[in-house]
Coordinates of C-alpha atoms and ligand atoms in Angstrom, one line a residue:
M1 CA 173.7 107.5 76.1
K2 CA 174.6 103.1 75.5
P3 CA 171.7 101.4 75.0
I4 CA 170.0 99.2 78.1
Q5 CA 171.2 95.6 78.1
V6 CA 168.9 92.7 78.2
G7 CA 169.6 89.8 78.4
L8 CA 166.8 86.6 76.9
L9 CA 166.4 83.5 79.3
G10 CA 164.5 81.4 76.7
I11 CA 164.5 81.8 73.0
G12 CA 160.8 79.8 71.9
T13 CA 157.9 81.2 70.9
V14 CA 157.7 84.6 73.0
G15 CA 161.5 85.1 72.8
S16 CA 162.2 85.1 69.5
G17 CA 158.9 87.2 69.0
T18 CA 160.7 89.7 71.7
F19 CA 164.7 89.6 69.8
N20 CA 162.2 89.5 66.4
V21 CA 160.3 92.9 66.7
L22 CA 163.0 94.8 68.8
Q23 CA 165.2 94.2 66.3
R24 CA 162.6 95.3 63.0
N25 CA 161.6 98.1 64.7
Q26 CA 164.9 99.3 67.3
E27 CA 164.6 102.7 65.8
E28 CA 161.7 104.0 66.8
I29 CA 161.8 101.9 70.1
K30 CA 165.0 103.8 71.0
R31 CA 162.9 106.8 69.8
R32 CA 160.4 106.3 72.5
A33 CA 162.5 105.2 75.0
G34 CA 164.9 107.9 75.1
R35 CA 168.0 105.2 75.3
G36 CA 168.3 102.0 72.4
I37 CA 167.3 98.4 74.1
E38 CA 169.3 95.8 72.8
V39 CA 169.6 92.1 73.7
T40 CA 172.8 91.1 74.0
M41 CA 172.8 87.6 75.5
V42 CA 170.6 84.8 75.6
A43 CA 170.1 81.8 77.2
A44 CA 168.3 78.9 75.5
R45 CA 168.3 75.1 75.5
N46 CA 169.7 74.6 71.6
L47 CA 172.3 76.8 70.9
E48 CA 172.5 76.3 66.7
R49 CA 168.3 77.0 67.1
A50 CA 168.9 79.6 69.1
R51 CA 172.1 81.1 66.6
S52 CA 169.5 80.6 63.4
I53 CA 167.4 83.4 65.0
V54 CA 169.8 85.7 66.9
G55 CA 172.8 85.8 64.2
D56 CA 176.3 86.1 65.4
G57 CA 175.9 89.5 67.6
V58 CA 174.8 87.8 70.4
Q59 CA 176.1 86.0 73.0
V60 CA 174.0 82.6 73.2
V61 CA 174.5 80.3 75.9
V62 CA 173.1 77.6 77.5
D63 CA 174.2 78.3 81.5
A64 CA 171.1 80.7 81.9
R65 CA 173.0 81.4 85.1
A66 CA 175.4 83.8 82.8
V67 CA 173.1 85.7 81.5
I68 CA 172.1 86.5 85.3
A69 CA 176.0 87.1 86.2
N70 CA 177.2 89.2 83.7
P71 CA 177.5 92.9 85.5
E72 CA 176.6 94.3 82.1
I73 CA 172.7 92.9 82.2
D74 CA 170.5 95.6 83.1
I75 CA 166.8 93.4 82.4
V76 CA 166.2 89.2 82.5
V77 CA 163.7 88.3 80.5
E78 CA 162.5 85.5 81.4
L79 CA 160.7 83.8 78.6
I80 CA 161.4 79.5 80.2
G81 CA 158.0 79.2 81.6
G82 CA 156.3 76.9 84.4
Y83 CA 157.4 77.7 88.1
G84 CA 160.6 75.4 88.4
I85 CA 163.8 76.4 86.6
A86 CA 162.3 79.7 85.7
K87 CA 161.2 81.3 89.6
E88 CA 164.9 80.4 90.6
L89 CA 166.1 82.2 88.0
V90 CA 163.9 85.2 88.3
L91 CA 164.4 85.0 92.3
E92 CA 168.2 85.0 91.5
A93 CA 168.0 87.8 88.4
I94 CA 166.1 90.2 91.7
A95 CA 169.0 88.8 94.1
A96 CA 171.5 89.9 91.4
G97 CA 169.9 93.3 91.8
K98 CA 168.1 93.0 87.9
H99 CA 164.8 94.9 86.6
V100 CA 162.9 91.5 85.3
V101 CA 159.9 91.2 82.6
T102 CA 158.1 88.1 81.9
A103 CA 155.3 85.5 80.4
N104 CA 155.0 84.1 83.3
K105 CA 151.6 84.7 84.7
A106 CA 151.6 80.2 86.2
L107 CA 154.7 82.0 88.0
L108 CA 153.7 85.2 89.3
A109 CA 150.1 83.9 90.0
V110 CA 150.9 80.8 92.3
H111 CA 154.6 83.0 93.7
G112 CA 154.1 86.5 92.8
T113 CA 153.2 86.9 96.6
E114 CA 157.3 86.0 97.7
I115 CA 158.7 87.3 94.6
F116 CA 157.2 90.9 94.7
A117 CA 158.6 91.1 98.0
A118 CA 162.0 89.8 96.8
A119 CA 161.6 92.8 94.0
Q120 CA 160.3 95.5 96.6
T121 CA 163.3 94.5 98.7
K122 CA 166.0 94.8 96.3
G123 CA 164.3 98.0 94.8
V124 CA 163.9 96.8 91.5
M125 CA 160.8 96.1 88.9
V126 CA 158.9 93.0 87.9
A127 CA 156.2 94.1 85.0
F128 CA 154.4 90.8 83.5
E129 CA 152.1 93.2 81.0
A130 CA 152.9 89.9 79.1
A131 CA 151.4 87.7 81.1
V132 CA 147.9 88.5 81.1
A133 CA 145.7 88.6 77.7
G134 CA 149.0 88.2 75.6
G135 CA 149.3 91.7 73.5
I136 CA 146.8 93.3 75.0
P137 CA 148.1 96.2 77.0
I138 CA 145.3 95.2 80.1
I139 CA 147.6 95.2 83.1
K140 CA 148.6 99.1 81.5
A141 CA 144.9 100.1 81.7
L142 CA 144.0 98.1 84.9
R143 CA 146.7 99.6 87.0
E144 CA 147.6 103.0 85.3
G145 CA 144.7 103.9 83.1
L146 CA 141.7 103.4 85.6
T147 CA 143.1 103.9 88.7
A148 CA 140.3 106.4 89.6
N149 CA 138.7 104.0 89.6
S150 CA 137.0 101.4 92.5
I151 CA 137.0 98.4 90.1
Q152 CA 133.1 96.7 90.2
W153 CA 134.0 93.4 88.2
I154 CA 136.3 92.1 85.5
A155 CA 135.2 89.6 82.9
G156 CA 137.3 88.4 80.3
I157 CA 138.3 85.8 77.4
I158 CA 141.6 85.4 78.7
N159 CA 142.4 81.8 77.0
G160 CA 143.7 81.8 73.6
T161 CA 144.2 78.5 73.3
T162 CA 140.4 77.3 74.6
N163 CA 139.3 80.5 72.7
F164 CA 140.1 78.7 69.5
I165 CA 139.1 75.6 70.2
L166 CA 134.9 76.6 71.2
S167 CA 135.1 78.8 68.1
E168 CA 136.3 76.0 65.4
M169 CA 134.0 73.8 67.0
R170 CA 130.8 75.6 66.1
D171 CA 132.1 77.0 62.8
K172 CA 133.6 74.0 61.3
G173 CA 132.4 71.2 63.3
L174 CA 136.3 70.2 64.2
D175 CA 136.3 67.5 66.9
F176 CA 138.0 68.9 69.9
A177 CA 141.5 67.1 69.6
T178 CA 142.0 68.4 65.4
V179 CA 141.3 71.3 67.3
L180 CA 143.8 71.3 69.7
Q181 CA 146.3 69.7 68.0
E182 CA 146.3 73.1 65.6
A183 CA 146.6 75.5 68.4
Q184 CA 149.4 73.9 69.4
R185 CA 150.7 74.2 66.0
L186 CA 149.9 78.3 65.8
G187 CA 152.2 78.8 69.0
Y188 CA 149.0 79.4 71.4
A189 CA 149.2 76.4 73.8
E190 CA 151.0 75.8 76.9
A191 CA 153.3 73.3 77.1
D192 CA 151.2 71.3 79.5
P193 CA 147.9 72.1 77.4
T194 CA 145.7 70.5 80.3
F195 CA 146.8 74.2 81.5
D196 CA 144.4 75.7 79.0
I197 CA 141.5 73.1 78.5
E198 CA 141.3 72.6 81.9
G199 CA 140.8 76.8 82.9
V200 CA 144.8 77.0 85.2
D201 CA 146.1 79.6 82.4
A202 CA 142.9 81.5 82.4
A203 CA 143.0 81.2 86.5
H204 CA 146.6 82.3 87.1
K205 CA 145.8 85.1 84.6
V206 CA 142.2 86.6 86.5
T207 CA 144.1 85.4 89.7
L208 CA 146.8 88.6 88.8
M209 CA 144.0 90.5 87.9
S210 CA 142.0 90.3 90.5
A211 CA 145.5 91.6 93.1
I212 CA 146.0 94.3 90.3
A213 CA 141.7 95.6 90.4
F214 CA 141.1 95.4 94.1
G215 CA 144.8 95.5 95.6
M216 CA 144.6 92.0 97.0
P217 CA 147.6 89.8 96.7
V218 CA 147.8 87.1 94.4
Q219 CA 145.1 84.1 95.8
F220 CA 145.5 81.6 92.6
D221 CA 144.7 78.2 95.7
R222 CA 141.4 80.4 96.5
A223 CA 140.2 80.2 92.1
H224 CA 137.3 78.4 91.4
V225 CA 138.2 76.8 88.4
E226 CA 136.2 74.6 85.0
G227 CA 137.7 73.8 81.8
I228 CA 135.7 73.3 78.5
T229 CA 136.4 69.5 78.6
K230 CA 133.4 68.2 79.8
L231 CA 131.2 70.7 77.2
A232 CA 129.3 68.8 75.5
A233 CA 128.5 69.6 71.3
Q234 CA 125.0 69.7 71.7
D235 CA 124.8 72.0 75.3
I236 CA 126.9 74.4 72.5
K237 CA 124.2 74.7 70.0
Y238 CA 120.6 74.5 72.3
A239 CA 123.1 77.4 74.8
E240 CA 122.7 79.5 70.4
Q241 CA 119.2 78.3 69.6
L242 CA 117.9 80.4 72.8
G243 CA 120.2 83.1 71.5
Y244 CA 123.4 82.5 73.2
R245 CA 127.0 81.4 72.9
I246 CA 129.6 79.6 75.2
K247 CA 132.6 81.0 76.2
L248 CA 135.3 80.2 78.5
L249 CA 135.0 83.3 81.2
G250 CA 137.6 84.9 83.6
I251 CA 135.8 86.5 86.5
T252 CA 136.4 88.2 89.0
R253 CA 133.5 90.9 90.9
R254 CA 133.6 92.8 94.4
A255 CA 131.1 90.9 96.4
K256 CA 129.2 92.3 99.4
D257 CA 131.5 90.1 101.5
G258 CA 134.5 89.2 99.2
I259 CA 136.4 89.1 95.6
E260 CA 134.8 86.6 93.2
L261 CA 137.9 84.6 91.6
R262 CA 136.3 82.2 88.6
V263 CA 137.0 80.3 85.8
H264 CA 133.9 78.7 84.1
P265 CA 132.2 78.4 80.6
S266 CA 129.6 80.9 80.5
L267 CA 126.5 81.8 78.8
V268 CA 126.9 84.6 77.1
P269 CA 124.1 86.1 75.0
A270 CA 124.9 86.0 71.5
K271 CA 124.6 90.1 70.7
R272 CA 127.7 90.8 73.9
L273 CA 130.2 91.9 72.1
L274 CA 132.3 89.1 74.2
A275 CA 129.8 86.5 72.5
N276 CA 131.6 87.7 69.3
V277 CA 135.4 87.3 70.4
E278 CA 136.4 84.9 68.4
G279 CA 139.6 82.4 67.6
A280 CA 142.1 82.8 69.6
M281 CA 141.6 86.6 70.1
N282 CA 140.9 87.4 73.7
A283 CA 138.7 90.2 75.2
V284 CA 138.6 92.0 78.8
V285 CA 135.7 93.7 80.2
V286 CA 136.7 95.7 83.2
H287 CA 133.5 98.0 84.9
G288 CA 134.4 101.1 87.4
D289 CA 132.5 102.8 89.2
A290 CA 133.0 106.1 87.3
V291 CA 134.4 104.7 83.7
G292 CA 131.6 102.2 83.6
T293 CA 132.5 99.7 81.5
T294 CA 135.1 99.2 79.3
L295 CA 136.2 96.6 76.5
Y296 CA 140.1 95.2 75.4
Y297 CA 139.8 93.3 72.5
G298 CA 143.2 92.0 70.5
K299 CA 145.3 89.2 70.5
G300 CA 145.8 87.2 73.8
A301 CA 148.5 84.8 72.5
G302 CA 151.5 84.1 69.6
S303 CA 155.1 85.5 69.3
E304 CA 154.8 88.8 68.1
P305 CA 151.1 90.1 70.4
T306 CA 153.1 88.6 73.4
A307 CA 156.3 89.6 71.8
S308 CA 154.9 93.7 72.1
S309 CA 154.2 93.6 75.6
V310 CA 157.5 92.0 77.0
I311 CA 158.9 94.9 74.8
A312 CA 156.3 97.5 76.0
D313 CA 157.7 96.4 79.6
L314 CA 161.4 96.7 78.7
V315 CA 160.7 100.7 77.4
D316 CA 158.8 101.7 80.8
I317 CA 161.6 100.5 82.5
T318 CA 164.3 101.7 80.4
R319 CA 162.1 105.4 80.7
L320 CA 161.8 104.5 84.9
H321 CA 165.9 104.5 84.9
S322 CA 166.2 107.4 82.7
A323 CA 168.4 109.8 84.6
D324 CA 166.6 112.7 82.8
A325 CA 163.4 113.0 85.4
A326 CA 161.7 115.2 83.1
H327 CA 161.5 112.7 80.1
R328 CA 160.7 109.6 81.9
V329 CA 157.3 109.4 80.0
P330 CA 157.2 111.8 76.8
Y331 CA 154.4 114.1 76.9
L332 CA 153.8 112.5 73.3
A333 CA 155.1 109.1 73.3
F334 CA 158.0 109.9 71.4
H335 CA 160.9 111.8 73.4
P336 CA 161.3 115.0 72.4
N337 CA 164.5 115.2 70.3
A338 CA 163.3 112.3 68.2
M339 CA 160.0 113.1 66.9
S340 CA 160.0 113.3 63.4
D341 CA 158.7 115.7 60.5
L342 CA 156.4 113.5 58.6
V343 CA 153.7 115.3 56.5
V344 CA 150.2 114.5 57.4
V345 CA 148.5 113.1 53.5
P346 CA 147.0 115.3 51.5
M347 CA 143.5 113.1 51.2
R348 CA 143.9 112.5 47.0
E349 CA 146.7 110.2 48.1
V350 CA 144.7 108.3 50.8
V351 CA 144.6 104.6 49.4
T352 CA 141.2 103.6 50.4
S353 CA 137.9 101.4 49.1
Y354 CA 135.1 102.9 48.1
Y355 CA 130.6 102.1 47.9
L356 CA 129.9 104.4 45.3
R357 CA 126.4 105.1 44.0
L358 CA 125.2 106.4 41.1
R359 CA 121.4 107.6 40.0
V360 CA 121.5 106.9 35.9
A361 CA 119.0 106.0 33.3
D362 CA 117.4 103.1 33.2
E363 CA 118.6 102.0 29.5
A364 CA 120.9 99.3 28.3
G365 CA 124.6 99.8 28.1
V366 CA 124.6 102.0 30.7
L367 CA 126.5 99.2 33.3
A368 CA 129.1 98.8 30.6
Q369 CA 129.9 102.1 30.2
V370 CA 130.3 103.3 34.1
T371 CA 132.1 100.0 34.9
G372 CA 134.4 100.4 31.5
L373 CA 135.1 103.9 32.9
L374 CA 136.5 103.0 35.9
A375 CA 138.2 100.1 34.6
T376 CA 140.1 102.3 32.0
A377 CA 141.1 104.5 35.0
G378 CA 142.4 101.6 36.5
I379 CA 139.6 100.9 39.8
S380 CA 138.9 97.5 40.3
I381 CA 135.0 96.6 41.0
D382 CA 134.7 94.8 44.2
A383 CA 131.0 94.4 43.5
V384 CA 128.3 96.1 42.0
L385 CA 124.4 95.8 42.5
Q386 CA 121.5 96.9 40.4
R387 CA 118.1 98.1 41.5
E388 CA 115.2 97.5 39.6
A389 CA 113.7 100.9 37.9
D390 CA 110.7 100.7 39.4
E391 CA 112.1 99.8 43.3
V392 CA 113.6 103.2 42.7
G393 CA 111.6 105.4 41.1
G394 CA 107.9 103.7 41.2
E395 CA 106.4 102.1 38.2
G396 CA 107.0 102.9 34.8
S397 CA 110.7 105.2 36.5
T398 CA 113.4 105.5 33.4
Q399 CA 115.9 105.4 36.3
T400 CA 117.8 103.1 38.6
D401 CA 120.3 103.4 41.2
L402 CA 124.0 101.6 40.6
I403 CA 125.7 100.8 43.8
I404 CA 129.5 99.7 43.2
L405 CA 131.6 98.3 45.6
T406 CA 135.4 99.2 44.3
H407 CA 138.9 97.2 46.3
N408 CA 141.5 99.6 47.3
T409 CA 142.6 102.5 45.4
R410 CA 144.3 106.1 45.2
E411 CA 141.4 108.6 46.0
G412 CA 142.6 111.3 43.6
T413 CA 142.0 108.5 40.8
L414 CA 138.7 108.2 42.4
D415 CA 138.1 111.4 42.4
D416 CA 139.5 112.2 38.5
A417 CA 137.5 108.8 37.3
M418 CA 133.8 110.4 39.4
A419 CA 134.1 113.1 37.4
Q420 CA 134.1 111.5 34.5
L421 CA 131.1 109.3 35.7
Q422 CA 128.9 112.4 36.7
S423 CA 129.7 114.5 33.2
L424 CA 127.6 111.2 31.3
P425 CA 124.5 112.5 30.1
T426 CA 123.0 109.1 31.6
V427 CA 124.3 109.6 35.2
L428 CA 121.0 112.2 36.5
A429 CA 121.9 113.2 40.4
P430 CA 125.2 113.7 42.3
I431 CA 127.3 110.4 42.9
V432 CA 127.2 109.1 46.3
R433 CA 130.3 108.4 47.5
I434 CA 131.3 106.4 51.1
R435 CA 134.8 105.6 52.1
K436 CA 135.1 102.1 52.8
E437 CA 137.1 100.9 55.9
E438 CA 137.8 96.8 56.0
L439 CA 139.7 97.2 59.6
A440 CA 140.8 93.8 59.7
Ligands
NAI1 N1 153.3 81.5 73.3 C1 151.9 82.4 73.8 O1 151.2 83.0 72.6 C2 152.4 82.7 75.1 C3 153.1 82.6 76.5 N2 153.3 83.2 77.4 C4 153.9 82.7 78.6 O2 155.5 83.1 77.5 C5 156.0 82.1 78.1 C6 157.1 81.1 77.5 O3 156.1 80.9 76.1 P1 156.5 80.2 75.1 O4 157.0 81.2 74.4 O5 155.2 79.8 74.0 O6 157.3 79.0 75.4 P2 158.6 78.1 74.6 O7 158.1 76.2 74.6 O8 158.3 77.9 73.0 O9 159.8 78.6 75.0 C7 160.6 78.5 76.0 C8 161.4 78.2 75.3 O10 162.4 78.1 76.8 C9 163.8 77.1 76.5 N3 164.1 77.0 78.0 C10 163.7 75.9 78.7 N4 164.5 75.7 79.9 C11 165.4 76.7 80.1 C12 166.7 76.6 80.5 N5 166.9 76.7 81.2 N6 167.5 77.9 79.7 C13 167.1 78.8 78.9 N7 166.2 78.2 78.3 C14 165.4 77.4 78.2 C15 162.9 76.0 75.8 O11 163.9 75.4 75.2 C16 161.9 76.9 74.8 O12 163.2 77.6 73.6 C17 155.8 81.1 79.1 O13 155.7 81.5 80.7 C18 153.9 81.3 78.6 O14 153.2 80.7 79.6 C19 152.5 83.8 77.7 C20 151.5 84.4 76.9 C21 151.7 83.8 75.7
LIG2 N1 147.8 79.3 76.3 C1 147.5 80.7 76.5 C2 148.9 81.0 75.8 C3 149.0 83.1 75.7 O1 149.1 83.7 77.2 C4 146.6 81.1 75.7 O2 145.7 80.1 74.4 O3 146.4 81.9 76.0
NA3 NA1 148.8 91.6 78.0

């Protein structure tokens, strides 16, 4: 089947990430979508810069309307931002019968009602996973995974820029303006960063979540919006001393007489997971009546994390419009004829790091013997801890424990080295081995 053809409007931070990830993972994405997905046309302000990203095989134009007018384009991806030209282009794309994918939460939170109505009339999709919490699939979770629930409340850190600012100020003692500049340099901030620091961006996102969670129209104008600009450093410090962290939260909750919709700095107990979400990371807690509390965590901003969500929407649309209804959503995510015969790696070939505990004779040269043997096997050591003999076996003990953390190594290599260690006369008990995962 011919690849589905995509036109990108705007190729800045998110647009370039979208192009690059689609290129890099094209084969795998095709096997999931059941059909290739190709960017064939890009509208950009700076043609030279755009060409340096997409190369010669893609048509690059200044006029975004030329993309919409191209009958070959199936899906228009709006990555310009703002309420101005972006709104006109989205409505024109819908009117032209194109499906639309957008990361533009500002546009949807303010003009969503009009845009969704237009799309409904034309029978096209408007998908916006990237608009809320960047790379975290929170829209899909709310709309599909939690569909059985009466959602009770949602609370989240949904602006990466402000969370980054709060974290860096607290950890490094840096001042507000310096950290904001860094957030801009890293591509986290909105074109107008007051949207971030005054809580507007978070309010756009919580407005979209409230609509999906509670089945109500988007009502950004009703949201309470407070940012972090009035936060004083000493309050952050005092909160810390009381066992709290201050986070900018977006909250929406089913209340007795309606729905709460609010963004403001909040004290969160330091032991909560949300309190430990640092830097540009986002996290959303959703409480449903059936499932209870669930947590979604990941990168809420940046080029490729946001692109990850844009492309997920492209795959969704491609699947929904596949001719073969039985395969619209493959049972195992990949289409049955695109599965590959990958083997499961035997444990001896797995590469990870290890904690080893050796009960050894408390005599000179044992540590050197053990570490020497590991070095000969090519296993590099991350840390060593030798316990005092009397701590291990009581006063006058002749035994002690040697605890070793290794760097990554092949398990087979470690197995062989462990067998050698075990046979040393100075190793007095079976060696304890626990695998260690950094999970970063
Ligand atoms: N950067 C991020 O981490 C995230 C951004 N978003 C949203 O994604 C959208 C895009 O954001 P970024 O990529 O960060 O912005 P950006 O400023 O890096 O890119 C926007 C691009 O659109 C171009 N552009 C402006 N007017 C145009 C026109 N008429 N025709 C063609 N191109 C035009 C600009 O020259 C620029 O290259 C915004 O709605 C933003 O809120 C959403 C989630 C995360
Ligand atoms: N400016 C936003 C970008 C993602 O939506 C943020 O900082 O979270
Ligand atoms: Na998302």
